[in-house]
């Protein structure tokens, strides 16, 4: 009996097993086919002639810049919606729409602007050191030894050059920047600069540093002071608006700017007569105690130069990555963008916090300004306050009223509200040297703190009460936070 059962079992297994193995093989073939099909479609090599669009290496997404808030695009009623006590009548109400953008949470601080100044200073010194090293070492400039060897240009070994770099060097003698005094050659930023005169490594280094100081006739107390007039930043930009509206060669619309970048610290004295503000003149930009305070003494052109440098700084970093990309330009806000951001999403508001009062129900001031004649300190500040002080508005922006007035990119025109577009309005007249400033400052009365109040200053003027903040375009649609 046992043998019959065993034989029956073996027969059953012998009949079932081949069928199971056959199905297993079929399933494996199906799985392999599916994998092959998915690979082919993912590579775009078997799209069956359909329109599938350009393949990209990775999915793009918008990254919020550090220290900035996203201002969602939308429409708002721009202009005076309360009594125009000054009787200017240059801001009639109208509905306008702006695109989304990023905006600095605070005014640009002394510390942030000082980074720009130091970069310009160090670039000039390193360029001079590298050029002198080339001249003094002659044909041996590529060697490790020689004069100022630690500050020579970085030299790429021919074996390390890409075909493009080889081509550029053979045909242009440059890696691409033929307008640069370095001809596109890389400076050595790895070696620290020596600023203490007693630690200069050799006389050639001292010779270069001597060109950066004011001459001995203008020195005192035995100190060598940096000649800030030599700290100049040169940059190029394309006038896209003019190029789009007129015809001509591209080079006709490429503009160059050379700007002295050091703030005018004398504004703390020149802006006031019969007033003792020497400590602010001496220490406000220089001393670390004021690092987090808004930079002042900045003319409109200097603010524009800072925007160019900030764009370059970010793009230089991105170029060093495996898949390099670029970012939209940092720039000054338009007048409409500034007012829209200042309102913080509150329609018909008088101030960034709403209004109509400048204090809380407990009598605490909501901004840094001049509440009454001669009483600058009643709001808790004599001059400026830290850039991140008082309460932020609903867009996360600090001091959109008071502290310092802020440059915009818009030229001041009494009738600009009547002639400007209702979509991203900006009347930009390059011949008009009057530029709109907004927000009011520590020395202004409450009227200038209103989000709709317009004021202006000449582009080449620097003041102790005018600073700036930057914006960057947001790519894509983000209306009212949606």
Coordinates of C-alpha atoms in Angstrom, one line a residue, residues 146-481:
X146 CA 60.6 82.4 -7.7
X147 CA 59.5 85.8 -6.4
X148 CA 56.0 85.9 -4.8
X149 CA 55.7 82.2 -5.5
X150 CA 52.7 81.8 -3.2
X151 CA 50.7 84.4 -5.1
X152 CA 51.4 83.4 -8.7
X153 CA 48.5 82.6 -11.0
X154 CA 47.2 79.1 -10.8
X155 CA 48.6 77.3 -13.8
X156 CA 46.8 74.3 -15.3
X157 CA 49.0 71.5 -16.5
X158 CA 48.4 70.9 -20.2
X159 CA 47.3 67.4 -19.4
X160 CA 44.6 68.7 -17.1
X161 CA 43.2 71.2 -19.6
X162 CA 40.0 70.4 -21.4
X163 CA 39.9 70.6 -25.2
X164 CA 38.0 73.9 -24.9
X165 CA 40.7 75.4 -22.5
X166 CA 43.4 74.3 -24.9
X167 CA 41.7 75.9 -27.8
X168 CA 41.1 79.2 -26.0
X169 CA 44.7 79.4 -24.8
X170 CA 46.1 78.6 -28.2
X171 CA 43.8 81.1 -30.1
X172 CA 43.1 83.8 -27.5
X173 CA 45.7 83.4 -24.8
X174 CA 42.9 83.3 -22.3
X175 CA 40.4 81.0 -20.8
X176 CA 37.6 83.2 -22.0
X177 CA 37.7 86.6 -20.3
X178 CA 39.8 88.7 -22.7
X179 CA 38.6 92.0 -21.0
X180 CA 40.2 91.0 -17.7
X181 CA 43.7 92.2 -16.7
X182 CA 44.4 88.5 -15.7
X183 CA 43.2 87.3 -19.2
X184 CA 40.9 84.8 -17.5
X185 CA 43.7 83.2 -15.5
X186 CA 42.8 82.0 -12.0
X187 CA 44.1 83.9 -9.0
X188 CA 45.4 81.9 -6.0
X189 CA 42.9 82.4 -3.3
X190 CA 44.3 79.6 -1.1
X191 CA 47.1 81.7 0.3
X192 CA 46.1 84.2 2.9
X193 CA 47.0 87.9 2.4
X194 CA 49.3 89.5 5.0
X195 CA 48.0 92.9 6.2
X196 CA 50.3 93.6 9.2
X197 CA 53.3 95.6 7.8
X198 CA 55.7 93.9 10.2
X199 CA 54.8 90.4 8.7
X200 CA 55.3 91.2 5.0
X201 CA 57.2 88.2 3.5
X202 CA 59.5 90.3 1.2
X203 CA 60.1 93.7 -0.3
X204 CA 58.1 92.8 -3.5
X205 CA 55.1 92.1 -1.4
X206 CA 55.6 95.4 0.4
X207 CA 55.9 97.2 -2.9
X208 CA 52.5 96.0 -4.0
X209 CA 50.9 96.8 -0.6
X210 CA 52.4 100.3 -0.7
X211 CA 50.3 101.0 -3.9
X212 CA 47.1 100.3 -1.9
X213 CA 47.8 102.9 0.9
X214 CA 47.4 106.6 0.9
X215 CA 50.7 108.4 0.5
X216 CA 52.8 109.3 3.5
X217 CA 51.8 113.0 3.3
X218 CA 48.2 111.9 4.1
X219 CA 49.1 109.5 6.9
X220 CA 49.2 110.3 10.6
X221 CA 50.0 108.6 13.9
X222 CA 52.4 106.4 12.1
X223 CA 49.7 104.4 10.5
X224 CA 49.3 103.4 6.8
X225 CA 45.7 103.8 5.8
X226 CA 44.0 101.9 2.9
X227 CA 43.2 104.2 0.0
X228 CA 39.5 103.4 -0.3
X229 CA 39.3 105.3 -3.7
X230 CA 41.3 102.4 -5.2
X231 CA 38.6 99.9 -4.3
X232 CA 36.8 99.9 -7.6
X233 CA 34.6 97.2 -9.0
X234 CA 34.1 96.9 -12.8
X235 CA 31.3 94.9 -14.2
X236 CA 29.4 94.5 -17.5
X237 CA 25.7 94.3 -18.2
X238 CA 23.5 93.9 -21.2
X239 CA 20.8 96.6 -21.7
X240 CA 18.1 94.1 -22.7
X241 CA 15.3 96.6 -22.8
X242 CA 17.1 98.9 -25.3
X243 CA 18.3 95.9 -27.3
X244 CA 14.8 94.5 -27.6
X245 CA 13.3 97.8 -28.8
X246 CA 16.0 98.9 -31.2
X247 CA 18.3 97.1 -33.8
X248 CA 22.0 96.9 -33.8
X249 CA 24.9 94.7 -32.8
X250 CA 25.0 93.0 -29.5
X251 CA 28.2 94.8 -28.5
X252 CA 26.3 98.1 -28.8
X253 CA 24.2 97.2 -25.8
X254 CA 26.9 95.8 -23.6
X255 CA 27.6 98.4 -20.9
X256 CA 30.5 98.6 -18.5
X257 CA 30.4 100.2 -15.1
X258 CA 33.3 101.0 -12.8
X259 CA 32.2 101.9 -9.3
X260 CA 34.0 102.9 -6.1
X261 CA 32.5 100.5 -3.6
X262 CA 33.5 101.8 -0.2
X263 CA 30.7 103.6 1.6
X264 CA 30.9 107.3 2.1
X265 CA 31.3 107.4 5.9
X266 CA 31.5 111.2 6.0
X267 CA 27.7 111.3 5.5
X268 CA 27.4 111.1 9.3
X269 CA 29.0 114.6 9.4
X270 CA 27.9 116.1 6.2
X271 CA 24.2 115.4 6.7
X272 CA 24.0 117.5 9.8
X273 CA 25.2 121.0 10.6
X274 CA 26.3 122.0 14.1
X275 CA 26.0 118.4 15.3
X276 CA 28.6 116.0 16.8
X277 CA 28.4 112.7 15.0
X278 CA 32.1 111.9 14.7
X279 CA 31.9 108.5 16.5
X280 CA 29.4 107.3 13.8
X281 CA 31.7 108.6 11.1
X282 CA 34.7 106.7 12.7
X283 CA 33.0 103.5 13.7
X284 CA 29.7 102.8 12.1
X285 CA 30.9 100.8 9.0
X286 CA 34.3 99.8 10.5
X287 CA 33.6 98.5 14.0
X288 CA 32.1 95.0 14.5
X289 CA 29.7 96.4 17.0
X290 CA 27.6 97.6 14.0
X291 CA 28.0 94.5 11.9
X292 CA 24.2 93.7 12.0
X293 CA 23.1 97.3 11.4
X294 CA 22.0 98.4 7.9
X295 CA 24.8 99.8 5.7
X296 CA 24.4 103.5 4.8
X297 CA 26.4 106.0 2.8
X298 CA 25.7 103.9 -0.3
X299 CA 24.8 105.7 -3.6
X300 CA 22.4 104.1 -6.0
X301 CA 25.2 103.0 -8.4
X302 CA 27.0 101.3 -5.5
X303 CA 23.8 99.4 -4.6
X304 CA 23.6 98.2 -8.3
X305 CA 27.2 97.1 -8.2
X306 CA 26.5 95.1 -5.1
X307 CA 23.7 93.3 -6.9
X308 CA 26.0 92.4 -9.8
X309 CA 28.7 91.1 -7.4
X310 CA 26.1 89.0 -5.4
X311 CA 25.0 87.4 -8.7
X312 CA 28.6 86.7 -9.6
X313 CA 29.3 85.2 -6.2
X314 CA 26.4 82.7 -6.5
X315 CA 27.1 81.8 -10.1
X316 CA 30.8 81.2 -9.4
X317 CA 29.8 78.7 -6.7
X318 CA 27.3 76.9 -9.0
X319 CA 29.9 76.6 -11.8
X320 CA 32.1 74.6 -9.4
X321 CA 29.4 72.0 -9.1
X322 CA 29.1 68.8 -11.3
X323 CA 26.0 70.0 -13.2
X324 CA 26.5 73.8 -13.3
X325 CA 23.5 76.1 -13.6
X326 CA 22.9 79.8 -13.2
X327 CA 20.5 81.9 -11.0
X328 CA 18.4 84.9 -11.9
X329 CA 20.1 88.2 -11.3
X330 CA 20.0 89.8 -7.9
X331 CA 18.7 93.4 -8.4
X332 CA 17.1 96.4 -6.7
X333 CA 13.3 96.1 -6.4
X334 CA 11.0 98.2 -8.6
X335 CA 8.8 100.8 -6.8
X336 CA 5.7 98.6 -7.3
X337 CA 7.5 95.5 -6.0
X338 CA 8.7 97.4 -2.9
X339 CA 5.2 98.7 -2.0
X340 CA 3.6 95.3 -2.7
X341 CA 6.1 93.6 -0.4
X342 CA 5.8 96.3 2.3
X343 CA 2.1 95.8 2.5
X344 CA 2.6 92.2 3.5
X345 CA -0.6 91.1 1.8
X346 CA -2.8 93.7 3.7
X347 CA -5.0 95.6 1.3
X348 CA -5.5 99.3 2.0
X349 CA -3.0 99.2 4.9
X350 CA -1.4 102.5 5.9
X351 CA 1.7 100.8 7.4
X352 CA 3.4 97.4 7.0
X353 CA 1.6 96.3 10.2
X354 CA -1.7 97.7 9.1
X355 CA -2.4 100.9 11.1
X356 CA -3.4 103.5 11.6
X357 CA -1.1 103.9 14.6
X358 CA 2.6 103.7 15.0
X359 CA 2.4 102.2 18.5
X360 CA 0.8 99.1 20.0
X361 CA -2.1 99.4 22.5
X362 CA 0.6 99.3 25.2
X363 CA 2.4 102.3 23.8
X364 CA 5.4 100.3 22.3
X365 CA 6.7 101.8 19.0
X366 CA 6.4 99.6 15.9
X367 CA 9.3 101.2 13.9
X368 CA 12.4 103.3 14.3
X369 CA 11.6 106.9 13.2
X370 CA 11.3 110.4 14.7
X371 CA 8.0 110.4 16.6
X372 CA 8.3 114.1 17.7
X373 CA 10.4 117.1 17.1
X374 CA 13.9 116.5 18.5
X375 CA 13.0 113.3 20.3
X376 CA 14.9 110.7 18.3
X377 CA 15.3 108.2 21.2
X378 CA 11.7 107.8 22.4
X379 CA 11.3 104.7 20.1
X380 CA 14.3 103.0 21.6
X381 CA 16.9 104.1 19.0
X382 CA 18.9 107.2 18.4
X383 CA 20.2 106.4 15.0
X384 CA 19.7 103.1 13.2
X385 CA 18.8 99.8 14.8
X386 CA 19.9 96.2 14.0
X387 CA 18.4 95.2 10.6
X388 CA 16.4 92.5 12.2
X389 CA 14.5 94.5 14.8
X390 CA 10.9 95.3 15.6
X391 CA 8.2 93.0 14.2
X392 CA 8.3 91.6 10.7
X393 CA 5.3 92.0 8.4
X394 CA 3.2 89.1 7.1
X395 CA 5.7 88.4 4.3
X396 CA 8.5 87.9 6.9
X397 CA 10.2 91.3 6.1
X398 CA 11.8 93.5 8.8
X399 CA 11.9 97.3 8.9
X400 CA 9.9 98.0 5.7
X401 CA 9.0 101.2 7.6
X402 CA 11.7 103.2 9.3
X403 CA 15.3 102.5 10.2
X404 CA 16.7 103.4 6.8
X405 CA 15.0 104.5 3.5
X406 CA 15.7 102.1 0.7
X407 CA 16.8 102.5 -2.9
X408 CA 14.6 101.1 -5.7
X409 CA 15.3 100.6 -9.3
X410 CA 12.6 103.1 -10.4
X411 CA 13.3 106.6 -11.6
X412 CA 11.1 109.2 -9.9
X413 CA 8.5 110.8 -12.1
X414 CA 5.5 112.7 -10.7
X415 CA 3.3 111.2 -13.4
X416 CA 4.6 107.7 -13.5
X417 CA 1.5 106.2 -12.0
X418 CA -0.5 107.6 -14.9
X419 CA 1.8 106.4 -17.7
X420 CA 3.1 103.2 -16.3
X421 CA 1.8 99.7 -17.1
X422 CA -0.5 98.0 -14.7
X423 CA 1.5 94.8 -15.0
X424 CA 4.9 94.9 -13.3
X425 CA 5.0 98.7 -13.6
X426 CA 8.4 100.3 -13.7
X427 CA 9.2 103.7 -15.3
X428 CA 12.9 103.4 -15.8
X429 CA 14.5 106.5 -17.4
X430 CA 18.2 106.2 -17.3
X431 CA 18.6 109.9 -18.0
X432 CA 16.6 110.7 -14.9
X433 CA 19.0 110.8 -12.0
X434 CA 16.3 111.0 -9.4
X435 CA 15.6 107.5 -8.0
X436 CA 12.7 106.5 -5.8
X437 CA 13.4 105.7 -2.2
X438 CA 10.8 104.1 0.0
X439 CA 10.1 103.3 3.6
X440 CA 11.2 106.3 5.6
X441 CA 14.1 106.3 8.0
X442 CA 15.2 106.9 11.6
X443 CA 15.2 110.6 11.0
X444 CA 11.8 110.9 9.3
X445 CA 8.4 111.6 10.7
X446 CA 5.6 109.0 10.4
X447 CA 4.3 110.3 7.1
X448 CA 7.3 108.9 5.3
X449 CA 6.8 105.5 6.9
X450 CA 3.5 105.0 5.1
X451 CA 3.7 102.2 2.5
X452 CA 2.4 104.5 -0.2
X453 CA 4.5 107.6 0.4
X454 CA 6.9 108.4 -2.4
X455 CA 10.2 110.1 -2.1
X456 CA 13.4 110.4 -4.1
X457 CA 17.2 111.1 -3.9
X458 CA 19.7 111.7 -6.6
X459 CA 21.5 108.5 -7.8
X460 CA 25.0 109.9 -7.0
X461 CA 24.0 110.9 -3.5
X462 CA 24.9 108.9 -0.3
X463 CA 23.1 109.6 2.9
X464 CA 23.2 108.5 6.5
X465 CA 19.6 107.4 6.3
X466 CA 19.5 105.5 3.0
X467 CA 20.3 101.8 2.6
X468 CA 18.9 99.1 0.3
X469 CA 17.8 95.5 0.0
X470 CA 17.9 93.2 -3.0
X471 CA 15.4 91.0 -4.8
X472 CA 15.6 88.1 -7.2
X473 CA 13.0 86.9 -9.7
X474 CA 11.0 83.8 -8.9
X475 CA 10.8 81.5 -11.9
X476 CA 7.4 80.0 -12.5
X477 CA 4.0 81.0 -11.2
X478 CA 3.3 81.6 -7.5
X479 CA 0.3 83.9 -7.2
X480 CA -1.0 84.7 -3.8
X481 CA 1.0 81.8 -2.4

